[in-house]
PDB file of C-alpha atoms in Angstrom:
ATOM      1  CA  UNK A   1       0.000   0.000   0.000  1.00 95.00           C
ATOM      2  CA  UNK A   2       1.228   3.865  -0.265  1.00 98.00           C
ATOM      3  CA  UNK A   3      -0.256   6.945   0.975  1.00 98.00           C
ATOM      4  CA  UNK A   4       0.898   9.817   2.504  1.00 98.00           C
ATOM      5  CA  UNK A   5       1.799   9.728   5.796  1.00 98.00           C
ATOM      6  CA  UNK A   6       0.979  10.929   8.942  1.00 98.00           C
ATOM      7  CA  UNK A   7       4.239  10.817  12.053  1.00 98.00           C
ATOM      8  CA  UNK A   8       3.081  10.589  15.784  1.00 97.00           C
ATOM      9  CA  UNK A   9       5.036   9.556  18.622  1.00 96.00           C
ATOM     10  CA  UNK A  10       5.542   7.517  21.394  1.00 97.00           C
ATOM     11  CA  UNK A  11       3.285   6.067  24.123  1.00 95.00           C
ATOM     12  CA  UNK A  12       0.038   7.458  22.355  1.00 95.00           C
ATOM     13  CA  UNK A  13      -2.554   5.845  24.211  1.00 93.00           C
ATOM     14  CA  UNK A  14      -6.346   4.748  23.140  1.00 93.00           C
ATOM     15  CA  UNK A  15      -7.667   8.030  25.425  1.00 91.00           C
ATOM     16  CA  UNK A  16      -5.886  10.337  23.333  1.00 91.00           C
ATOM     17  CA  UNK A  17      -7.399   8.826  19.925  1.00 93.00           C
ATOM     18  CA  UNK A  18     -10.806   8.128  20.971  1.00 93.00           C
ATOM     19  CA  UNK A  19     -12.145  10.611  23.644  1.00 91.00           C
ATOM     20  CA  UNK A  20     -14.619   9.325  26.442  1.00 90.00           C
ATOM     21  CA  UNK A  21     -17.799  11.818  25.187  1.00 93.00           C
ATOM     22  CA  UNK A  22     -16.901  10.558  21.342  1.00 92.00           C
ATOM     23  CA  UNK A  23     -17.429   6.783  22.423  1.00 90.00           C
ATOM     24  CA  UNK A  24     -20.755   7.917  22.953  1.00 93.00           C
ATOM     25  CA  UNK A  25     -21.572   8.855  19.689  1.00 93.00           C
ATOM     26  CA  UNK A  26     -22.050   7.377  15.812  1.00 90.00           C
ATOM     27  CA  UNK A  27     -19.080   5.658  14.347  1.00 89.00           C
ATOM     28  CA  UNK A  28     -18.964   8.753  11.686  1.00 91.00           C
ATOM     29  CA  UNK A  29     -19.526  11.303  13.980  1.00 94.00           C
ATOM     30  CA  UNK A  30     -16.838   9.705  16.219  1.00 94.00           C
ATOM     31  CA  UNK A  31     -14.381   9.271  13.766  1.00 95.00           C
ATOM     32  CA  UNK A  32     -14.393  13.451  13.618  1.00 96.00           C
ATOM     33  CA  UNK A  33     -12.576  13.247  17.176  1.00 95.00           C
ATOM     34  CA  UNK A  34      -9.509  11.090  17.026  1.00 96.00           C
ATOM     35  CA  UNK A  35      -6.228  12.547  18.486  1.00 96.00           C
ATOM     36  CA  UNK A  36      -8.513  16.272  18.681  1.00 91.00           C
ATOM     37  CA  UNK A  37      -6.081  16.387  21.876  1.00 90.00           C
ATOM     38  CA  UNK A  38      -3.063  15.733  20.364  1.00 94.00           C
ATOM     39  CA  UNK A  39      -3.684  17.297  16.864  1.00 95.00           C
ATOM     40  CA  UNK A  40      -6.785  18.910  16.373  1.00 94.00           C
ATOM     41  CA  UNK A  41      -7.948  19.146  13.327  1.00 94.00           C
ATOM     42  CA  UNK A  42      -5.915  16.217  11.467  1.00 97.00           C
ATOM     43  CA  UNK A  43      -9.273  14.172  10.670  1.00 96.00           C
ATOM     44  CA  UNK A  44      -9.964  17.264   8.707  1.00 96.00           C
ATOM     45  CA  UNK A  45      -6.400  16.714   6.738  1.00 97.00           C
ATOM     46  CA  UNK A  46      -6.575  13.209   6.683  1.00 97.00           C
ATOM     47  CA  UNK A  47      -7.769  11.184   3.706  1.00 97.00           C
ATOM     48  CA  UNK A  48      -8.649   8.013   2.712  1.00 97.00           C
ATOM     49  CA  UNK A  49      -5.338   5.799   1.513  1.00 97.00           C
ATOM     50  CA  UNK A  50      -3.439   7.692   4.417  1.00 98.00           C
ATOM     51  CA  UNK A  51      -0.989   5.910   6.663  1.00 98.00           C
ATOM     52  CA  UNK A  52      -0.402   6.169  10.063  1.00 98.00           C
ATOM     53  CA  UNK A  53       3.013   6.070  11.224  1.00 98.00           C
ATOM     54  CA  UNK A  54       3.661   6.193  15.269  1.00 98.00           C
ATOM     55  CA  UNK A  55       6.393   5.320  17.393  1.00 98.00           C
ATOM     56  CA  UNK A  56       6.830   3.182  20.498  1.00 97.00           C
ATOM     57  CA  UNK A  57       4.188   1.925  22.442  1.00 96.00           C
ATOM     58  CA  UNK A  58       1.109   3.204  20.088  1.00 96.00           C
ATOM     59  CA  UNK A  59      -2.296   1.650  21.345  1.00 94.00           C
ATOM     60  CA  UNK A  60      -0.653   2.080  24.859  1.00 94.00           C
ATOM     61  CA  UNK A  61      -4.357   2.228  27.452  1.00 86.00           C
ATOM     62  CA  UNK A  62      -7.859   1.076  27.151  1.00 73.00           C
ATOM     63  CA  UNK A  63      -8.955  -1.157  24.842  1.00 76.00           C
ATOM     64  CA  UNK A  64     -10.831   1.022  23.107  1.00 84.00           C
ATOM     65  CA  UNK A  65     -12.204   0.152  19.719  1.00 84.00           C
ATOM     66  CA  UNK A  66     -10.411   3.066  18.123  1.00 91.00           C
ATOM     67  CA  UNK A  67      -9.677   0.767  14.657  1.00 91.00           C
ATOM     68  CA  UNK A  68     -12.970   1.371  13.464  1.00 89.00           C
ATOM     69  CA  UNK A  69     -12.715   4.555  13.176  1.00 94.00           C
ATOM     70  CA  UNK A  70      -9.613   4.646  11.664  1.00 96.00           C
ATOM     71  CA  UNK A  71     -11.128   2.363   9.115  1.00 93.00           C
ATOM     72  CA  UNK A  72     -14.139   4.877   8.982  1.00 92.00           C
ATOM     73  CA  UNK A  73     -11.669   7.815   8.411  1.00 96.00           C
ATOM     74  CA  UNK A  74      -9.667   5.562   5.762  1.00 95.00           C
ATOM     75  CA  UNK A  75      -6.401   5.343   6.867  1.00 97.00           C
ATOM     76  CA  UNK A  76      -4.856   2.442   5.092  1.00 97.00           C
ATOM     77  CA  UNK A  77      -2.852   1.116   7.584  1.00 98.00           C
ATOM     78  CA  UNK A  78      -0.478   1.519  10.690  1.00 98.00           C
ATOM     79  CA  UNK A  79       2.870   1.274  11.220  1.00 98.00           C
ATOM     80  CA  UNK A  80       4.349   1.968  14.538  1.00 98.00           C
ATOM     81  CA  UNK A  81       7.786   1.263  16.139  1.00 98.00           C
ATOM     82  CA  UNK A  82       6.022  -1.134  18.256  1.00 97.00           C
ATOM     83  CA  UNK A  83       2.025  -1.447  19.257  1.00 96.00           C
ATOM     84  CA  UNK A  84       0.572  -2.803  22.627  1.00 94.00           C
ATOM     85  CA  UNK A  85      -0.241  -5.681  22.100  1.00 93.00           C
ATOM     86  CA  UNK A  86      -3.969  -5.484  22.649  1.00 93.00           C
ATOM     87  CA  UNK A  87      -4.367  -2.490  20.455  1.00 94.00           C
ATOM     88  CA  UNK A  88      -2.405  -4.346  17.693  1.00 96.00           C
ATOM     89  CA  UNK A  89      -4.813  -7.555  17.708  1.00 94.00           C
ATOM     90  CA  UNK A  90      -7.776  -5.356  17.938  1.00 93.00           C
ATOM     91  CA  UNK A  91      -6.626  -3.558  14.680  1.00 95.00           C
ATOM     92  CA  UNK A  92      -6.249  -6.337  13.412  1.00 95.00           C
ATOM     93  CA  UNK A  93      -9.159  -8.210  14.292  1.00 93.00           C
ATOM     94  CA  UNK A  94     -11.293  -4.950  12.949  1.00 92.00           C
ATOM     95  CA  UNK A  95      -9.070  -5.374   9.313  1.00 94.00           C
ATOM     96  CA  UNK A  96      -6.685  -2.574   9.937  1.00 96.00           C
ATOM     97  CA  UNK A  97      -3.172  -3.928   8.854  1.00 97.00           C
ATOM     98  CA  UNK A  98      -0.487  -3.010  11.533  1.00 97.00           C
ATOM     99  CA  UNK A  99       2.909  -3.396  11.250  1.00 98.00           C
ATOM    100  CA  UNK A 100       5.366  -3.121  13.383  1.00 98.00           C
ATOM    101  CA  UNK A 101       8.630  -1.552  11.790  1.00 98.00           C
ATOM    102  CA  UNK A 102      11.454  -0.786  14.220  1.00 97.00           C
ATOM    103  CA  UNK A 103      13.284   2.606  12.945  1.00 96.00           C
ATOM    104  CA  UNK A 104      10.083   4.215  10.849  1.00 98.00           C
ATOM    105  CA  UNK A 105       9.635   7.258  12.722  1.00 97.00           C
ATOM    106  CA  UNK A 106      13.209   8.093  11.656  1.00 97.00           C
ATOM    107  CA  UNK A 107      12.460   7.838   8.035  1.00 97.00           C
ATOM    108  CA  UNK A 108       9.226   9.928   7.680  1.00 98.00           C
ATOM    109  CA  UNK A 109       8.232  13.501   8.345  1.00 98.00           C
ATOM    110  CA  UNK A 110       4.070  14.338   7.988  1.00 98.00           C
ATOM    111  CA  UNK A 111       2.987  14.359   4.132  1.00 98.00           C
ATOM    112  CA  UNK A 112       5.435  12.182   2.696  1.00 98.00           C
ATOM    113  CA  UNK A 113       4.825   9.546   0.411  1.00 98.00           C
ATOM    114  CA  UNK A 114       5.502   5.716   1.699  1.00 98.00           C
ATOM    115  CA  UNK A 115       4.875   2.596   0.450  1.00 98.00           C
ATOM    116  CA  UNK A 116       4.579  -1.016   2.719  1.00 98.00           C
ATOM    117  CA  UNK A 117       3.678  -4.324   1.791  1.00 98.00           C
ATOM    118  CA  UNK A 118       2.897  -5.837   4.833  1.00 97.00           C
ATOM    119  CA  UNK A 119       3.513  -9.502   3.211  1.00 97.00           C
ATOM    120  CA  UNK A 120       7.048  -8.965   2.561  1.00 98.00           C
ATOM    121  CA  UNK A 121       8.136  -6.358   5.473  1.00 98.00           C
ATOM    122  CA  UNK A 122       9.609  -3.861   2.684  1.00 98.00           C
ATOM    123  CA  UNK A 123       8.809  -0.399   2.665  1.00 98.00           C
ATOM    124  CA  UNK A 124      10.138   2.741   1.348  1.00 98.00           C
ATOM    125  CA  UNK A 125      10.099   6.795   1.976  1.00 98.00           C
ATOM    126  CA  UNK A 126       9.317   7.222  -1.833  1.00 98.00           C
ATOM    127  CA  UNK A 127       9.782  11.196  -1.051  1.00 98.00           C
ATOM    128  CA  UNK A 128      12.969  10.946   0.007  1.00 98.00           C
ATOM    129  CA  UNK A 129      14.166   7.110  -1.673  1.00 98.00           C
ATOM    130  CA  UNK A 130      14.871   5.788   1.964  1.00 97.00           C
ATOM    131  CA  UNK A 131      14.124   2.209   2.320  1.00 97.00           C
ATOM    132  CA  UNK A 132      13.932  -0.448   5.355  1.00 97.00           C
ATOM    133  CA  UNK A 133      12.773  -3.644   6.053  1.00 98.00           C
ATOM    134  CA  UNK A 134      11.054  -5.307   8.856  1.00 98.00           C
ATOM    135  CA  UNK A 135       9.519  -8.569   9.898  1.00 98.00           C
ATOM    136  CA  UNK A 136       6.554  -9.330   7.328  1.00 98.00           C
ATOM    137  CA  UNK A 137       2.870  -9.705   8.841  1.00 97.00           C
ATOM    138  CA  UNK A 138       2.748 -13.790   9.463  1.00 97.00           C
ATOM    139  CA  UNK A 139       0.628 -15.960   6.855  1.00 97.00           C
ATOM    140  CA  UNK A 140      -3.090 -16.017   9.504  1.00 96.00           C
ATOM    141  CA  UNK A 141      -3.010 -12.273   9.943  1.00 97.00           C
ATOM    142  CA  UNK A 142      -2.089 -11.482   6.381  1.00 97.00           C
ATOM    143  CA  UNK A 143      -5.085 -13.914   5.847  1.00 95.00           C
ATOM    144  CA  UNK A 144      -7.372 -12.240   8.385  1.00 95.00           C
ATOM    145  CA  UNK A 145      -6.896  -8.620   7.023  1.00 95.00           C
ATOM    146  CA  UNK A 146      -7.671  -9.809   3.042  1.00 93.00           C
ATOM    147  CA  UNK A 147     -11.112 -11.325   4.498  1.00 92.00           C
ATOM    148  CA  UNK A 148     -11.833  -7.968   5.979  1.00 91.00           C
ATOM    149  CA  UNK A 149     -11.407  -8.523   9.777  1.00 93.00           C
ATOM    150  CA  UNK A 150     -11.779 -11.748  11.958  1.00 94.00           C
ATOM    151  CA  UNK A 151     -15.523 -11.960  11.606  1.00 91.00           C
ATOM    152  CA  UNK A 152     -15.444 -11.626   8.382  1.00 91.00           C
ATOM    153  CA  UNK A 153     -13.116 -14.582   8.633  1.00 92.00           C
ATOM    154  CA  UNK A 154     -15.629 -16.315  10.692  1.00 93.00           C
ATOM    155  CA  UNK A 155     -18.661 -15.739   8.316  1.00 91.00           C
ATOM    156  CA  UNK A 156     -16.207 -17.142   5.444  1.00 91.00           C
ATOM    157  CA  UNK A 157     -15.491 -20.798   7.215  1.00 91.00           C
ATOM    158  CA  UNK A 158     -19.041 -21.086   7.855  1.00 91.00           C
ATOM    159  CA  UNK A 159     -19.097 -19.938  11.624  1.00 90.00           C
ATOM    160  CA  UNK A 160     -21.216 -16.570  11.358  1.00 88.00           C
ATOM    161  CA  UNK A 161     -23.937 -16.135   8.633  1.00 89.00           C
ATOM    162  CA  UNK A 162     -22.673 -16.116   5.325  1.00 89.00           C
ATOM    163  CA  UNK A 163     -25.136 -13.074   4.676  1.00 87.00           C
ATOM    164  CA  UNK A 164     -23.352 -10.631   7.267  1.00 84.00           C
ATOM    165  CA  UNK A 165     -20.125 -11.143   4.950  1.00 86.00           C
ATOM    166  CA  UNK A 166     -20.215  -8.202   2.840  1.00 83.00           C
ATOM    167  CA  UNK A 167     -21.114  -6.159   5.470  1.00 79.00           C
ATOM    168  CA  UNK A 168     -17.893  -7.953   7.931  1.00 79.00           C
ATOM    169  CA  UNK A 169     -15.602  -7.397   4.932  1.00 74.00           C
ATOM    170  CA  UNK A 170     -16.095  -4.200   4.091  1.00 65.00           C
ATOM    171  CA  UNK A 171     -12.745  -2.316   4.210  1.00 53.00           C
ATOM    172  CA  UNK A 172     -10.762  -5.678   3.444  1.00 50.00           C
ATOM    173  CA  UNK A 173      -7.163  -5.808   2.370  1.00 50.00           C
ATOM    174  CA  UNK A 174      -6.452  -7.493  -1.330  1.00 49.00           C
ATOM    175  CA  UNK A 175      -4.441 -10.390  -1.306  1.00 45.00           C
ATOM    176  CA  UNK A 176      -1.110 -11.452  -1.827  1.00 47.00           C
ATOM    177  CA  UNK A 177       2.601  -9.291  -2.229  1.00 43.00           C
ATOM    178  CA  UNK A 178       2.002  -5.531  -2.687  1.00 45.00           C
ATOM    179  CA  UNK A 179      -0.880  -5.469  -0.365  1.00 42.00           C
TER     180      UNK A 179
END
């Protein structure tokens, strides 16, 4: 994937991306409030195909379901220096591909272009021609994020309603190298 990107730093915790009074609202209207404390106004700069990129300890607090509105806002992905843990499997589990990349924040500023393919760990600063590489996304989540999320997963294998599918994988991540 490649968008332009977005640099935030360490030890960002759920709070700061999804306020208390916004978890009481709409998913859309919602989505109008993450990281207002940190950087108010960015989901008015933000666009869909955008990539997060965040330093250590992103996700760090509650276990707030801040992934859908990420998803909701269409950021492509995120890529963080390293993710708490829970925060990682619940983007994951909502179809938001998140991968770790030790080094990243040194290689982006806010705007520039990057590219990731989360199946093969490469990425790239295509602003500036800076490359790295980093531990791929392993075969089940790459598999989870292509059906759209883990129910989406579910409703594929036969353990949800097959109906709900398109509705589960809405958002999903295509298949295979380059994704």
């Amino acid at each position: 994937m490649t968008g332009r990107v977005w640099v935030f730093g360490d030890s960002i915790d759920t709070d700061a991306m999804y306020p208390a009074f916004a978890m009481k609202l709409d998913i859309p209207e919602a989505a109008g409030h993450v990281f207002y404390q940190i950087r108010p106004g960015w989901t008015d700069l933000v666009q869909p195909g955008d990539i997060v990129v965040a330093g250590h300890n992103f996700g760090v607090g509650s276990s707030r379901p801040v992934a859908s509105l990420f998803r909701h806002l269409g950021v492509a992905a995120l890529i963080a220096e390293d993710f708490n843990s829970l925060f990682f499997r619940n983007a994951v589990n909502a179809g938001l591909p998140a991968l770790t990349a030790p080094g990243v924040t040194e290689l982006f500023t806010d705007g520039q272009l990057g590219s990731f393919d989360i199946a093969t760990g490469l990425y790239s600063n295509d602003t500036t021609g800076c490359t790295g590489k980093t531990a791929p996304l392993p075969a089940l989540i790459l598999e989870i994020l292509a059906s759209g999320g883990v129910l989406a997963r579910l409703a594929e294998q036969g353990y949800l309603p097959i109906e709900l599918l398109d509705v589960l994988r809405s958002g999903a991540v295509p298949t295979g190298s380059g994704a």
